[in-house]
C-alpha atoms as an extended CHARMM CRD file, in Angstrom:
* protein
*
       268  EXT
         1         1  MET       CA             13.3070000000      -23.2220000000      -30.3920000000  PROA      1               0.0000000000
         2         2  ILE       CA             12.3050000000      -25.0860000000      -27.2000000000  PROA      2               0.0000000000
         3         3  ALA       CA             11.0100000000      -27.9540000000      -29.1820000000  PROA      3               0.0000000000
         4         4  ARG       CA             14.4380000000      -28.1790000000      -30.8110000000  PROA      4               0.0000000000
         5         5  PHE       CA             16.3010000000      -28.0900000000      -27.5600000000  PROA      5               0.0000000000
         6         6  TRP       CA             13.9790000000      -30.6050000000      -26.2470000000  PROA      6               0.0000000000
         7         7  ASN       CA             14.6760000000      -32.9490000000      -29.2590000000  PROA      7               0.0000000000
         8         8  LEU       CA             18.4270000000      -32.4450000000      -28.7480000000  PROA      8               0.0000000000
         9         9  LEU       CA             18.2810000000      -33.4420000000      -25.0510000000  PROA      9               0.0000000000
        10        10  ASN       CA             16.3100000000      -36.7560000000      -25.8020000000  PROA      10              0.0000000000
        11        11  GLU       CA             18.6370000000      -37.7010000000      -28.7930000000  PROA      11              0.0000000000
        12        12  THR       CA             21.5660000000      -37.1160000000      -26.5930000000  PROA      12              0.0000000000
        13        13  PHE       CA             19.8490000000      -39.2360000000      -23.7720000000  PROA      13              0.0000000000
        14        14  GLN       CA             19.0450000000      -42.1520000000      -26.3780000000  PROA      14              0.0000000000
        15        15  LYS       CA             22.4790000000      -42.3100000000      -27.5950000000  PROA      15              0.0000000000
        16        16  GLY       CA             23.6860000000      -42.9600000000      -24.0140000000  PROA      16              0.0000000000
        17        17  ASN       CA             25.5880000000      -39.8840000000      -23.4490000000  PROA      17              0.0000000000
        18        18  ILE       CA             23.6110000000      -37.9130000000      -20.7660000000  PROA      18              0.0000000000
        19        19  LEU       CA             20.9290000000      -38.5590000000      -18.2550000000  PROA      19              0.0000000000
        20        20  PRO       CA             17.4270000000      -37.2370000000      -19.0850000000  PROA      20              0.0000000000
        21        21  PHE       CA             16.5890000000      -33.5370000000      -18.7960000000  PROA      21              0.0000000000
        22        22  TYR       CA             14.0930000000      -34.1550000000      -16.1630000000  PROA      22              0.0000000000
        23        23  TRP       CA             16.5360000000      -35.8200000000      -13.9440000000  PROA      23              0.0000000000
        24        24  LEU       CA             18.8180000000      -32.9650000000      -14.1810000000  PROA      24              0.0000000000
        25        25  LEU       CA             16.5620000000      -30.6430000000      -12.7520000000  PROA      25              0.0000000000
        26        26  SER       CA             15.4350000000      -33.2980000000       -9.8420000000  PROA      26              0.0000000000
        27        27  PRO       CA             15.6730000000      -32.3330000000       -6.2380000000  PROA      27              0.0000000000
        28        28  SER       CA             18.8240000000      -34.5130000000       -5.8990000000  PROA      28              0.0000000000
        29        29  LEU       CA             20.5760000000      -32.2890000000       -8.3080000000  PROA      29              0.0000000000
        30        30  LEU       CA             19.2210000000      -29.0440000000       -6.6830000000  PROA      30              0.0000000000
        31        31  PHE       CA             21.6460000000      -29.6400000000       -3.7780000000  PROA      31              0.0000000000
        32        32  ALA       CA             24.5600000000      -31.4500000000       -5.4700000000  PROA      32              0.0000000000
        33        33  GLN       CA             25.6630000000      -32.7170000000       -8.6800000000  PROA      33              0.0000000000
        34        34  SER       CA             26.6190000000      -36.2330000000       -9.7000000000  PROA      34              0.0000000000
        35        35  PRO       CA             29.9290000000      -37.3470000000       -8.9450000000  PROA      35              0.0000000000
        36        36  GLU       CA             31.2050000000      -37.2960000000      -12.5340000000  PROA      36              0.0000000000
        37        37  SER       CA             30.6380000000      -33.3650000000      -12.6320000000  PROA      37              0.0000000000
        38        38  ARG       CA             31.2890000000      -32.4830000000       -8.8100000000  PROA      38              0.0000000000
        39        39  SER       CA             34.5890000000      -31.3720000000       -9.7400000000  PROA      39              0.0000000000
        40        40  THR       CA             33.8770000000      -29.1680000000      -12.7570000000  PROA      40              0.0000000000
        41        41  ALA       CA             30.3520000000      -27.2490000000      -11.8360000000  PROA      41              0.0000000000
        42        42  ALA       CA             28.1830000000      -26.2770000000       -8.8400000000  PROA      42              0.0000000000
        43        43  ALA       CA             24.9160000000      -27.5440000000       -8.1470000000  PROA      43              0.0000000000
        44        44  ILE       CA             21.9080000000      -25.6030000000       -9.4630000000  PROA      44              0.0000000000
        45        45  SER       CA             20.6600000000      -22.8380000000       -7.1230000000  PROA      45              0.0000000000
        46        46  THR       CA             17.4220000000      -23.4760000000       -5.0500000000  PROA      46              0.0000000000
        47        47  ALA       CA             15.0520000000      -21.3010000000       -3.0880000000  PROA      47              0.0000000000
        48        48  SER       CA             15.6680000000      -23.1860000000       -0.0610000000  PROA      48              0.0000000000
        49        49  ASP       CA             17.1540000000      -20.2990000000        1.8330000000  PROA      49              0.0000000000
        50        50  THR       CA             14.2780000000      -17.9020000000        1.2000000000  PROA      50              0.0000000000
        51        51  LEU       CA             12.9040000000      -18.3490000000        4.6570000000  PROA      51              0.0000000000
        52        52  TYR       CA              9.3700000000      -19.1920000000        4.4330000000  PROA      52              0.0000000000
        53        53  LEU       CA              8.4660000000      -18.5620000000        1.0540000000  PROA      53              0.0000000000
        54        54  ASP       CA              8.3440000000      -20.9190000000       -2.0920000000  PROA      54              0.0000000000
        55        55  VAL       CA              9.5990000000      -19.0140000000       -5.0800000000  PROA      55              0.0000000000
        56        56  SER       CA              8.0750000000      -21.4610000000       -7.4510000000  PROA      56              0.0000000000
        57        57  ARG       CA              4.5640000000      -20.1980000000       -6.1090000000  PROA      57              0.0000000000
        58        58  ASP       CA              2.9520000000      -16.8430000000       -6.6340000000  PROA      58              0.0000000000
        59        59  LEU       CA              3.7520000000      -14.9040000000       -3.6860000000  PROA      59              0.0000000000
        60        60  GLY       CA              0.2450000000      -13.3560000000       -3.3920000000  PROA      60              0.0000000000
        61        61  ALA       CA             -0.9900000000      -16.5410000000       -2.7200000000  PROA      61              0.0000000000
        62        62  GLN       CA              1.3010000000      -17.2030000000        0.1230000000  PROA      62              0.0000000000
        63        63  LEU       CA              0.8250000000      -13.9160000000        2.0380000000  PROA      63              0.0000000000
        64        64  VAL       CA             -2.1260000000      -12.6570000000        3.4770000000  PROA      64              0.0000000000
        65        65  SER       CA             -3.8700000000       -9.5630000000        1.6730000000  PROA      65              0.0000000000
        66        66  PHE       CA             -2.0480000000       -6.0700000000        1.5430000000  PROA      66              0.0000000000
        67        67  ASP       CA             -4.9250000000       -4.7610000000        3.6870000000  PROA      67              0.0000000000
        68        68  GLU       CA             -4.0660000000       -7.2520000000        6.4310000000  PROA      68              0.0000000000
        69        69  ILE       CA             -0.5230000000       -6.5290000000        6.0760000000  PROA      69              0.0000000000
        70        70  TYR       CA             -1.2480000000       -2.7590000000        6.3920000000  PROA      70              0.0000000000
        71        71  LYS       CA             -3.3530000000       -3.1900000000        9.5480000000  PROA      71              0.0000000000
        72        72  ILE       CA             -0.6130000000       -5.3030000000       11.3340000000  PROA      72              0.0000000000
        73        73  ALA       CA              1.8200000000       -2.5190000000       10.4870000000  PROA      73              0.0000000000
        74        74  VAL       CA             -0.4910000000        0.1150000000       11.8370000000  PROA      74              0.0000000000
        75        75  SER       CA             -0.7980000000       -1.7600000000       15.0970000000  PROA      75              0.0000000000
        76        76  LYS       CA              3.0310000000       -2.5530000000       15.4420000000  PROA      76              0.0000000000
        77        77  SER       CA              4.6870000000        0.5860000000       13.9590000000  PROA      77              0.0000000000
        78        78  PRO       CA              6.4380000000        2.6210000000       16.3770000000  PROA      78              0.0000000000
        79        79  LEU       CA              5.8140000000        5.7480000000       14.6680000000  PROA      79              0.0000000000
        80        80  VAL       CA              2.0510000000        5.2110000000       14.8380000000  PROA      80              0.0000000000
        81        81  ARG       CA              2.4090000000        4.3990000000       18.3490000000  PROA      81              0.0000000000
        82        82  LEU       CA              4.3250000000        7.5060000000       18.9520000000  PROA      82              0.0000000000
        83        83  GLU       CA              1.5930000000        9.5460000000       17.4230000000  PROA      83              0.0000000000
        84        84  ASN       CA             -1.1210000000        8.0480000000       19.5440000000  PROA      84              0.0000000000
        85        85  GLU       CA              0.8250000000        8.8790000000       22.7010000000  PROA      85              0.0000000000
        86        86  ILE       CA              1.2120000000       12.6580000000       21.2430000000  PROA      86              0.0000000000
        87        87  ILE       CA             -2.5550000000       12.6600000000       20.5620000000  PROA      87              0.0000000000
        88        88  THR       CA             -3.2760000000       11.6060000000       24.1380000000  PROA      88              0.0000000000
        89        89  THR       CA             -0.8500000000       14.3120000000       25.5850000000  PROA      89              0.0000000000
        90        90  GLN       CA             -2.5760000000       16.9480000000       23.4690000000  PROA      90              0.0000000000
        91        91  ASN       CA             -6.1050000000       15.8290000000       24.3880000000  PROA      91              0.0000000000
        92        92  VAL       CA             -5.1300000000       16.1730000000       28.1750000000  PROA      92              0.0000000000
        93        93  ASP       CA             -3.7410000000       19.5690000000       27.6160000000  PROA      93              0.0000000000
        94        94  TYR       CA             -6.8500000000       20.5250000000       25.7270000000  PROA      94              0.0000000000
        95        95  LYS       CA             -9.1280000000       19.5910000000       28.8540000000  PROA      95              0.0000000000
        96        96  LEU       CA             -6.7040000000       21.0090000000       31.1160000000  PROA      96              0.0000000000
        97        97  SER       CA             -6.8930000000       24.6340000000       29.4520000000  PROA      97              0.0000000000
        98        98  LYS       CA            -10.4310000000       24.4800000000       30.1880000000  PROA      98              0.0000000000
        99        99  ILE       CA            -10.0970000000       24.3940000000       33.8780000000  PROA      99              0.0000000000
       100       100  ALA       CA             -6.6950000000       26.3790000000       34.0170000000  PROA      100             0.0000000000
       101       101  ILE       CA             -8.4600000000       29.3930000000       35.3000000000  PROA      101             0.0000000000
       102       102  LEU       CA             -9.3320000000       27.7120000000       38.5540000000  PROA      102             0.0000000000
       103       103  GLN       CA             -5.6350000000       27.4180000000       39.4110000000  PROA      103             0.0000000000
       104       104  THR       CA             -5.8420000000       30.5340000000       41.4670000000  PROA      104             0.0000000000
       105       105  ALA       CA             -8.6760000000       29.7410000000       43.2780000000  PROA      105             0.0000000000
       106       106  THR       CA             -8.2760000000       28.5650000000       46.8750000000  PROA      106             0.0000000000
       107       107  GLY       CA            -10.3820000000       26.8640000000       49.6290000000  PROA      107             0.0000000000
       108       108  PHE       CA            -10.0910000000       26.3610000000       53.2560000000  PROA      108             0.0000000000
       109       109  THR       CA            -11.9480000000       24.7960000000       56.0210000000  PROA      109             0.0000000000
       110       110  ASN       CA            -11.4360000000       24.5740000000       59.7330000000  PROA      110             0.0000000000
       111       111  TYR       CA            -13.1200000000       23.8100000000       62.9960000000  PROA      111             0.0000000000
       112       112  SER       CA            -13.4700000000       26.1650000000       66.1210000000  PROA      112             0.0000000000
       113       113  PHE       CA            -13.8110000000       24.9730000000       69.3530000000  PROA      113             0.0000000000
       114       114  GLY       CA            -13.2810000000       26.2240000000       73.2290000000  PROA      114             0.0000000000
       115       115  ASN       CA            -13.7270000000       29.2870000000       74.6720000000  PROA      115             0.0000000000
       116       116  GLN       CA            -13.8340000000       32.2860000000       71.9020000000  PROA      116             0.0000000000
       117       117  ALA       CA            -15.2660000000       35.1260000000       73.7770000000  PROA      117             0.0000000000
       118       118  ILE       CA            -14.5890000000       38.4740000000       72.0350000000  PROA      118             0.0000000000
       119       119  LEU       CA            -13.2780000000       40.9680000000       74.8530000000  PROA      119             0.0000000000
       120       120  SER       CA            -13.5420000000       44.8650000000       74.6670000000  PROA      120             0.0000000000
       121       121  ASN       CA            -11.6260000000       46.8800000000       77.3660000000  PROA      121             0.0000000000
       122       122  THR       CA            -13.6970000000       49.7960000000       78.6290000000  PROA      122             0.0000000000
       123       123  SER       CA            -13.1690000000       52.2300000000       81.4070000000  PROA      123             0.0000000000
       124       124  PHE       CA            -15.2460000000       49.9770000000       83.5760000000  PROA      124             0.0000000000
       125       125  GLY       CA            -12.7970000000       46.9210000000       82.6660000000  PROA      125             0.0000000000
       126       126  SER       CA            -13.1360000000       43.8920000000       80.3440000000  PROA      126             0.0000000000
       127       127  ASP       CA            -16.3890000000       43.3850000000       78.6110000000  PROA      127             0.0000000000
       128       128  ALA       CA            -17.6410000000       40.3530000000       77.3410000000  PROA      128             0.0000000000
       129       129  LEU       CA            -19.1550000000       41.0030000000       73.8630000000  PROA      129             0.0000000000
       130       130  GLY       CA            -20.3600000000       37.5080000000       73.1420000000  PROA      130             0.0000000000
       131       131  GLN       CA            -19.5280000000       33.9760000000       72.3840000000  PROA      131             0.0000000000
       132       132  ILE       CA            -18.4960000000       32.9450000000       68.8080000000  PROA      132             0.0000000000
       133       133  ALA       CA            -20.3270000000       29.6850000000       68.3540000000  PROA      133             0.0000000000
       134       134  ASN       CA            -18.1210000000       26.5750000000       67.9950000000  PROA      134             0.0000000000
       135       135  GLY       CA            -18.1000000000       24.6060000000       64.5330000000  PROA      135             0.0000000000
       136       136  TYR       CA            -16.6650000000       24.3320000000       61.0600000000  PROA      136             0.0000000000
       137       137  ARG       CA            -15.5420000000       27.4570000000       59.0480000000  PROA      137             0.0000000000
       138       138  THR       CA            -15.3450000000       27.1560000000       55.2220000000  PROA      138             0.0000000000
       139       139  GLY       CA            -14.5020000000       29.4660000000       52.5050000000  PROA      139             0.0000000000
       140       140  VAL       CA            -13.1680000000       30.2360000000       48.8760000000  PROA      140             0.0000000000
       141       141  GLY       CA            -10.6980000000       32.5920000000       47.7640000000  PROA      141             0.0000000000
       142       142  LEU       CA            -10.4400000000       33.5970000000       44.1010000000  PROA      142             0.0000000000
       143       143  GLN       CA             -8.0410000000       35.9940000000       42.4330000000  PROA      143             0.0000000000
       144       144  ILE       CA             -7.8680000000       36.0900000000       38.7120000000  PROA      144             0.0000000000
       145       145  SER       CA             -5.3800000000       38.4800000000       36.7740000000  PROA      145             0.0000000000
       146       146  LEU       CA             -6.9080000000       40.4000000000       33.9640000000  PROA      146             0.0000000000
       147       147  TYR       CA             -4.5800000000       38.2740000000       31.4810000000  PROA      147             0.0000000000
       148       148  ASP       CA             -5.7990000000       34.6480000000       32.7360000000  PROA      148             0.0000000000
       149       149  LEU       CA             -9.3260000000       36.3770000000       32.3130000000  PROA      149             0.0000000000
       150       150  PHE       CA             -9.0120000000       37.5950000000       28.8080000000  PROA      150             0.0000000000
       151       151  SER       CA             -6.4780000000       34.9960000000       27.3880000000  PROA      151             0.0000000000
       152       152  ARG       CA             -8.6380000000       32.1040000000       28.5010000000  PROA      152             0.0000000000
       153       153  GLY       CA            -10.6640000000       31.5840000000       25.2600000000  PROA      153             0.0000000000
       154       154  HSD       CA             -7.5360000000       31.8660000000       23.1940000000  PROA      154             0.0000000000
       155       155  LYS       CA             -5.6150000000       29.2210000000       25.3900000000  PROA      155             0.0000000000
       156       156  ILE       CA             -8.6910000000       26.9360000000       24.8440000000  PROA      156             0.0000000000
       157       157  ARG       CA             -8.4600000000       27.4290000000       21.1300000000  PROA      157             0.0000000000
       158       158  GLN       CA             -4.6650000000       26.9020000000       20.8800000000  PROA      158             0.0000000000
       159       159  ALA       CA             -4.9440000000       23.5840000000       22.9830000000  PROA      159             0.0000000000
       160       160  ARG       CA             -7.7520000000       22.5420000000       20.6430000000  PROA      160             0.0000000000
       161       161  ALA       CA             -5.7130000000       23.2120000000       17.5410000000  PROA      161             0.0000000000
       162       162  ASN       CA             -2.7780000000       21.2940000000       18.8750000000  PROA      162             0.0000000000
       163       163  TYR       CA             -4.9800000000       18.3360000000       19.2770000000  PROA      163             0.0000000000
       164       164  GLN       CA             -6.5180000000       18.4810000000       15.8430000000  PROA      164             0.0000000000
       165       165  THR       CA             -2.9690000000       18.9700000000       14.6640000000  PROA      165             0.0000000000
       166       166  ALA       CA             -1.9430000000       15.6190000000       16.2690000000  PROA      166             0.0000000000
       167       167  LEU       CA             -4.7150000000       13.9310000000       14.7050000000  PROA      167             0.0000000000
       168       168  ILE       CA             -3.9940000000       15.0550000000       11.1300000000  PROA      168             0.0000000000
       169       169  ARG       CA             -0.2680000000       14.3210000000       11.7520000000  PROA      169             0.0000000000
       170       170  LYS       CA             -1.4340000000       10.5730000000       12.7910000000  PROA      170             0.0000000000
       171       171  GLU       CA             -3.2880000000       10.3470000000        9.4900000000  PROA      171             0.0000000000
       172       172  THR       CA             -0.1280000000       11.5240000000        7.7420000000  PROA      172             0.0000000000
       173       173  VAL       CA              2.2070000000        9.1040000000        9.4260000000  PROA      173             0.0000000000
       174       174  GLU       CA             -0.2940000000        6.3190000000        8.6510000000  PROA      174             0.0000000000
       175       175  LEU       CA             -0.6910000000        7.3710000000        4.8210000000  PROA      175             0.0000000000
       176       176  GLN       CA              2.9810000000        7.6340000000        4.4910000000  PROA      176             0.0000000000
       177       177  LEU       CA              3.3880000000        4.1040000000        6.2300000000  PROA      177             0.0000000000
       178       178  LYS       CA              0.8570000000        2.5180000000        3.6580000000  PROA      178             0.0000000000
       179       179  ARG       CA              2.7680000000        4.0750000000        0.7490000000  PROA      179             0.0000000000
       180       180  ASP       CA              6.0400000000        2.5560000000        2.2000000000  PROA      180             0.0000000000
       181       181  ILE       CA              4.3060000000       -0.8510000000        2.8180000000  PROA      181             0.0000000000
       182       182  PHE       CA              2.8180000000       -0.7640000000       -0.7560000000  PROA      182             0.0000000000
       183       183  THR       CA              6.3520000000       -0.1040000000       -2.4750000000  PROA      183             0.0000000000
       184       184  LEU       CA              7.8990000000       -2.8050000000       -0.3870000000  PROA      184             0.0000000000
       185       185  TYR       CA              5.1490000000       -5.2550000000       -1.1550000000  PROA      185             0.0000000000
       186       186  GLN       CA              5.2940000000       -4.7630000000       -4.7970000000  PROA      186             0.0000000000
       187       187  ASP       CA              9.0260000000       -4.7870000000       -4.6840000000  PROA      187             0.0000000000
       188       188  LEU       CA              8.9680000000       -8.0160000000       -3.0870000000  PROA      188             0.0000000000
       189       189  LEU       CA              6.5240000000       -9.3310000000       -5.7640000000  PROA      189             0.0000000000
       190       190  THR       CA              8.7140000000       -8.1440000000       -8.5180000000  PROA      190             0.0000000000
       191       191  ALA       CA             11.9230000000       -9.6000000000       -6.8140000000  PROA      191             0.0000000000
       192       192  GLN       CA             10.0740000000      -13.1590000000       -6.4270000000  PROA      192             0.0000000000
       193       193  ARG       CA              9.0820000000      -13.0570000000      -10.2260000000  PROA      193             0.0000000000
       194       194  ILE       CA             12.7380000000      -12.0160000000      -11.3030000000  PROA      194             0.0000000000
       195       195  LEU       CA             14.1750000000      -14.8030000000       -9.0580000000  PROA      195             0.0000000000
       196       196  ARG       CA             11.7350000000      -17.2700000000      -10.5950000000  PROA      196             0.0000000000
       197       197  VAL       CA             13.0440000000      -16.4840000000      -13.9120000000  PROA      197             0.0000000000
       198       198  ARG       CA             16.6700000000      -16.4780000000      -13.2980000000  PROA      198             0.0000000000
       199       199  LEU       CA             16.3160000000      -19.8080000000      -11.5690000000  PROA      199             0.0000000000
       200       200  GLN       CA             14.6610000000      -21.2100000000      -14.8100000000  PROA      200             0.0000000000
       201       201  ASP       CA             17.4000000000      -19.6340000000      -16.7740000000  PROA      201             0.0000000000
       202       202  GLU       CA             20.2150000000      -21.2220000000      -14.5360000000  PROA      202             0.0000000000
       203       203  GLN       CA             18.5630000000      -24.3940000000      -14.9160000000  PROA      203             0.0000000000
       204       204  ALA       CA             18.7060000000      -24.3020000000      -18.7650000000  PROA      204             0.0000000000
       205       205  ALA       CA             22.2260000000      -23.1360000000      -18.6490000000  PROA      205             0.0000000000
       206       206  TYR       CA             23.2410000000      -26.0190000000      -16.4190000000  PROA      206             0.0000000000
       207       207  ALA       CA             21.5220000000      -28.4220000000      -18.6340000000  PROA      207             0.0000000000
       208       208  VAL       CA             23.4520000000      -27.1500000000      -21.7730000000  PROA      208             0.0000000000
       209       209  TYR       CA             26.6600000000      -27.2600000000      -19.6660000000  PROA      209             0.0000000000
       210       210  ARG       CA             25.8480000000      -30.8400000000      -18.7110000000  PROA      210             0.0000000000
       211       211  ILE       CA             25.3190000000      -32.0140000000      -22.3610000000  PROA      211             0.0000000000
       212       212  ALA       CA             28.6340000000      -30.0710000000      -23.3440000000  PROA      212             0.0000000000
       213       213  GLU       CA             30.2820000000      -31.7940000000      -20.6110000000  PROA      213             0.0000000000
       214       214  ALA       CA             29.3590000000      -35.2290000000      -21.4410000000  PROA      214             0.0000000000
       215       215  ASN       CA             30.3050000000      -34.5160000000      -25.1580000000  PROA      215             0.0000000000
       216       216  SER       CA             33.5200000000      -33.2480000000      -24.2690000000  PROA      216             0.0000000000
       217       217  GLN       CA             34.3550000000      -36.3600000000      -22.2720000000  PROA      217             0.0000000000
       218       218  GLN       CA             33.4900000000      -38.7540000000      -25.3600000000  PROA      218             0.0000000000
       219       219  GLY       CA             35.7200000000      -36.4550000000      -27.5000000000  PROA      219             0.0000000000
       220       220  ARG       CA             32.7970000000      -35.1340000000      -29.9040000000  PROA      220             0.0000000000
       221       221  LEU       CA             33.3650000000      -31.5810000000      -28.4270000000  PROA      221             0.0000000000
       222       222  ASP       CA             36.2320000000      -29.1650000000      -28.6130000000  PROA      222             0.0000000000
       223       223  PRO       CA             37.3680000000      -27.5430000000      -25.1800000000  PROA      223             0.0000000000
       224       224  THR       CA             36.4260000000      -24.1200000000      -26.6280000000  PROA      224             0.0000000000
       225       225  THR       CA             32.7770000000      -24.9590000000      -26.7070000000  PROA      225             0.0000000000
       226       226  LEU       CA             32.7310000000      -26.5370000000      -23.1070000000  PROA      226             0.0000000000
       227       227  ALA       CA             34.4660000000      -23.4430000000      -21.7910000000  PROA      227             0.0000000000
       228       228  SER       CA             31.7070000000      -21.3230000000      -23.3180000000  PROA      228             0.0000000000
       229       229  ALA       CA             29.0830000000      -23.4070000000      -21.9900000000  PROA      229             0.0000000000
       230       230  SER       CA             30.6960000000      -23.3340000000      -18.4040000000  PROA      230             0.0000000000
       231       231  ASN       CA             31.1340000000      -19.4030000000      -18.6530000000  PROA      231             0.0000000000
       232       232  ALA       CA             27.4150000000      -19.1960000000      -19.6240000000  PROA      232             0.0000000000
       233       233  TYR       CA             26.3480000000      -21.2880000000      -16.4320000000  PROA      233             0.0000000000
       234       234  ALA       CA             28.4700000000      -19.3370000000      -14.3120000000  PROA      234             0.0000000000
       235       235  GLN       CA             27.1970000000      -16.1630000000      -15.3310000000  PROA      235             0.0000000000
       236       236  ALA       CA             23.5220000000      -17.3040000000      -15.1080000000  PROA      236             0.0000000000
       237       237  LYS       CA             24.4200000000      -18.5860000000      -11.6900000000  PROA      237             0.0000000000
       238       238  THR       CA             26.0040000000      -15.4400000000      -10.7120000000  PROA      238             0.0000000000
       239       239  ILE       CA             22.8650000000      -13.3600000000      -11.6490000000  PROA      239             0.0000000000
       240       240  THR       CA             20.5560000000      -15.8140000000       -9.9500000000  PROA      240             0.0000000000
       241       241  GLU       CA             22.5710000000      -15.2680000000       -6.6860000000  PROA      241             0.0000000000
       242       242  GLN       CA             22.0340000000      -11.6950000000       -7.0650000000  PROA      242             0.0000000000
       243       243  ALA       CA             18.4070000000      -11.9900000000       -7.6450000000  PROA      243             0.0000000000
       244       244  ARG       CA             18.0440000000      -14.0590000000       -4.4860000000  PROA      244             0.0000000000
       245       245  GLY       CA             19.9600000000      -11.4490000000       -2.5790000000  PROA      245             0.0000000000
       246       246  GLU       CA             17.6800000000       -8.7360000000       -3.9440000000  PROA      246             0.0000000000
       247       247  PHE       CA             14.4410000000      -11.0730000000       -2.9670000000  PROA      247             0.0000000000
       248       248  LEU       CA             16.0130000000      -11.6610000000        0.5570000000  PROA      248             0.0000000000
       249       249  LYS       CA             16.5860000000       -8.0500000000        1.1360000000  PROA      249             0.0000000000
       250       250  ASN       CA             12.8260000000       -6.9640000000        0.3910000000  PROA      250             0.0000000000
       251       251  ILE       CA             11.6370000000       -9.8200000000        2.6360000000  PROA      251             0.0000000000
       252       252  TYR       CA             13.9490000000       -8.1800000000        5.2970000000  PROA      252             0.0000000000
       253       253  TYR       CA             12.8740000000       -4.6530000000        4.4960000000  PROA      253             0.0000000000
       254       254  LEU       CA              9.1200000000       -5.7350000000        4.7230000000  PROA      254             0.0000000000
       255       255  GLU       CA              9.4840000000       -7.3630000000        8.0630000000  PROA      255             0.0000000000
       256       256  LEU       CA             11.0350000000       -4.1590000000        9.5030000000  PROA      256             0.0000000000
       257       257  ALA       CA              8.3790000000       -1.9260000000        8.0880000000  PROA      257             0.0000000000
       258       258  VAL       CA              5.4940000000       -4.2690000000        9.1750000000  PROA      258             0.0000000000
       259       259  GLY       CA              7.2030000000       -4.9630000000       12.6470000000  PROA      259             0.0000000000
       260       260  VAL       CA              6.3960000000       -8.9910000000       12.4460000000  PROA      260             0.0000000000
       261       261  PRO       CA              8.2180000000      -11.9200000000       11.3280000000  PROA      261             0.0000000000
       262       262  LEU       CA              7.3330000000      -13.1070000000        7.6720000000  PROA      262             0.0000000000
       263       263  GLN       CA              5.8930000000      -16.1180000000        9.0730000000  PROA      263             0.0000000000
       264       264  GLU       CA              3.0730000000      -14.0920000000       10.8720000000  PROA      264             0.0000000000
       265       265  LEU       CA              2.4010000000      -12.8600000000        7.6050000000  PROA      265             0.0000000000
       266       266  LYS       CA              1.7080000000      -16.1480000000        5.7350000000  PROA      266             0.0000000000
       267       267  ARG       CA             -1.6860000000      -17.4690000000        5.0250000000  PROA      267             0.0000000000
       268       268  LYS       CA             -3.1460000000      -20.2350000000        7.3260000000  PROA      268             0.0000000000
């Protein structure tokens, strides 16, 4: 089928009715048509608006490996950063629970100076019992309720359990993020392959339309056949635009999930 189509194109070119097939698909026509057909058909779609990716090349060869993308996502993800802060908070609470019993303990220190004679009154008058030596006075006071005493072990275990829960929750978030990134990455690969096929289909429909248009101008083709070729090309172009939109959406979703622009995910 492909050989017959190619022979038809070459035969038509040899008769002087249309430009060769490879010229129809040249870069100049990827942006605009020749003056003869500019008023009747739009140009072939290109992948020039797919940001930094080349649709004609395999996407896996243009981007870094999935493991690298996942590592970047873990370091940039707001959810992972949030879990890291929660872990830090729970770890601090766990350490504080070990010394919480000391919150009822008090300490003091002071310095005594001057005349500190202790006097006692007797029937003979005042009697100096002695002098208290000058110097520092220090001491510690500790009051512990029975609740604090017996609940200390439980509070420590509770704080440690909360800390372990935060660690496990972070692992869960990272696992979910990995699944999401993998799904988006595979969706992007699939969308790129579909777009590449749709572009080829559009180019073929465009070539058929150009042949029909040239034959119609020379009176060798009825208008109904030309209209059918034009409609087939319009449908192919519409499907291509839908595939391009899906491809671009998957690029945007991947950027949001990873947290960096697409150009930072390309191979150097």
